[in-house]
mmCIF file of C-alpha atoms in Angstrom:
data_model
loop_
_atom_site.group_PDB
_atom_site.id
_atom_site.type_symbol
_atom_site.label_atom_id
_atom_site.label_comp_id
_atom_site.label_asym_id
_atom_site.label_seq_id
_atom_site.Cartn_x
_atom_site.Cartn_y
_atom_site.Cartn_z
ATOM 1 C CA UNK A 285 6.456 0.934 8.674
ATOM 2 C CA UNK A 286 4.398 3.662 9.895
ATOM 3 C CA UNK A 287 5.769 7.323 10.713
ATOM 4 C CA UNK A 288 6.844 8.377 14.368
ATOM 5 C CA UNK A 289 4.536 9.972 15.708
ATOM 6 C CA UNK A 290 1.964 8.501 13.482
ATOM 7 C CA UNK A 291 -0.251 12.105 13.292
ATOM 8 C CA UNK A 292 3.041 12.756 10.829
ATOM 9 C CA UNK A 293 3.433 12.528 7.428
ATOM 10 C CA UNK A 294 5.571 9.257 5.972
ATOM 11 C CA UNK A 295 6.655 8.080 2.868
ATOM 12 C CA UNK A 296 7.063 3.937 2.393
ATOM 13 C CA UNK A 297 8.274 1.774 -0.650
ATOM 14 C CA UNK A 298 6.733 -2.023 -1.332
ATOM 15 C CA UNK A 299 9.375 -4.033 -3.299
ATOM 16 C CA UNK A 300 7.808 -7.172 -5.230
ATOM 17 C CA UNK A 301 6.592 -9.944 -3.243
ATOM 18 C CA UNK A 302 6.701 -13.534 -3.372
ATOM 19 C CA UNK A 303 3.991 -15.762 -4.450
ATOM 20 C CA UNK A 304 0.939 -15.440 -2.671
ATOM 21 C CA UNK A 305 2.080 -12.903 -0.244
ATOM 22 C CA UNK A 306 -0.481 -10.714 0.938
ATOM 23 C CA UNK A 307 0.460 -7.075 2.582
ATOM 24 C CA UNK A 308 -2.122 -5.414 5.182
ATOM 25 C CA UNK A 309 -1.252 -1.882 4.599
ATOM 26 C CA UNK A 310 -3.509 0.817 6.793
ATOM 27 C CA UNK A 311 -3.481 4.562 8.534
ATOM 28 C CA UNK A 312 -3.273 4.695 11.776
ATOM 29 C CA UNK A 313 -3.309 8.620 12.591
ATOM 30 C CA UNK A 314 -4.297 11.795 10.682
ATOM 31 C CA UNK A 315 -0.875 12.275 8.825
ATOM 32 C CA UNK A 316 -0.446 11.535 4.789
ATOM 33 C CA UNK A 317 0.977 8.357 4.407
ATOM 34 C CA UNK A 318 1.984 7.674 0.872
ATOM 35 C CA UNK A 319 3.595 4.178 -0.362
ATOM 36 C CA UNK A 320 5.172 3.521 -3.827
ATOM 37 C CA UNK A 321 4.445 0.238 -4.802
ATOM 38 C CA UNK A 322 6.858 -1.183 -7.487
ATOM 39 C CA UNK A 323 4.889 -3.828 -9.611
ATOM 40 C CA UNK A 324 1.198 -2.710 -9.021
ATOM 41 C CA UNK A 325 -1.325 -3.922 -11.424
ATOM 42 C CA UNK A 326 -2.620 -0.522 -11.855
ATOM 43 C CA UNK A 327 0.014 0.724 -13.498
ATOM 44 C CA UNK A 328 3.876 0.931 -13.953
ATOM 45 C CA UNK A 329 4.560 2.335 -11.141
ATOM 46 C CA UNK A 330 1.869 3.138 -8.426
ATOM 47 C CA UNK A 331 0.997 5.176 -5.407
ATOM 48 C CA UNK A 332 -1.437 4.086 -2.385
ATOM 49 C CA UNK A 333 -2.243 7.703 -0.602
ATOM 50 C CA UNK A 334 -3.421 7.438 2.819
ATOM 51 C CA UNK A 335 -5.180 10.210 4.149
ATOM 52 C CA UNK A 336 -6.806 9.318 7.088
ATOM 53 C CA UNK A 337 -7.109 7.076 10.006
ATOM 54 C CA UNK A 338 -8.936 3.708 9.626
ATOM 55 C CA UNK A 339 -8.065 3.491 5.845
ATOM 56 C CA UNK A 340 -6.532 -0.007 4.743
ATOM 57 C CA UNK A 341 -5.979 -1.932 1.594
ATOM 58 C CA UNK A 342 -5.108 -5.486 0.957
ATOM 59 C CA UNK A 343 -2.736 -6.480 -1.369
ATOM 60 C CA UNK A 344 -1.649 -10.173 -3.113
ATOM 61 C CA UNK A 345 1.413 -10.773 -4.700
ATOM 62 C CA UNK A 346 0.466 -12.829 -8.197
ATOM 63 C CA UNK A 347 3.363 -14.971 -9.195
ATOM 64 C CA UNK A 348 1.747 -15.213 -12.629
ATOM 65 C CA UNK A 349 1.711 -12.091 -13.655
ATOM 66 C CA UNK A 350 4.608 -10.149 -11.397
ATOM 67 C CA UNK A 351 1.940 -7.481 -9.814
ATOM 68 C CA UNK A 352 0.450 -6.587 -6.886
ATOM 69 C CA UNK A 353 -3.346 -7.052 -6.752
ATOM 70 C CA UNK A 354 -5.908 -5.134 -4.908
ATOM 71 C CA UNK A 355 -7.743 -8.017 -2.887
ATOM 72 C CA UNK A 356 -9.891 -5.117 -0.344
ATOM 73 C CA UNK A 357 -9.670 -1.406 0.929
ATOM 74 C CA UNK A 358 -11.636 0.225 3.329
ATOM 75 C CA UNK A 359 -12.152 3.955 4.147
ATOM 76 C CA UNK A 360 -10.856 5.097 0.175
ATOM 77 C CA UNK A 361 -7.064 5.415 0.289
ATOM 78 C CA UNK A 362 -6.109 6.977 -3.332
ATOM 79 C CA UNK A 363 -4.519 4.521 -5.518
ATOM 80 C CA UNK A 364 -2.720 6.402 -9.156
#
């Protein structure tokens, strides 16, 4: 998902994966893009802020322990 037109600002939600599923999540224009993850590992509930173009972050789904974990980001989005 990415908002139309992507210099826009979007709102996304990532449900819990499956195991081993990894999600590519990145910016691709200058609008806020903010995504609710349910299941994060950095807390109950989470939010990955994008603010800018070029910023990414990798996430794995871990069977074990029913989270999403941070494998790799690149240009700081704001995880809380």
């Amino acid at each position: 998902y990415y908002p139309d037109p992507v210099d826009s600002d979007g709102t996304a939600t990532l449900a819990a994966g499956v195991p081993g599923q990894t999600k590519v999540l990145g910016s691709l224009g200058t609008g806020t893009w903010t995504v609710t993850v349910l299941n994060p590992s950095w807390g109950p509930e989470g939010t990955i802020v994008f603010s800018s173009a070029g910023q990414t972050i990798t996430l794995v789904w871990s069977a074990p322990f029913g989270v999403w974990l941070v494998l790799n980001s690149n240009g700081s989005p704001t995880l809380s």
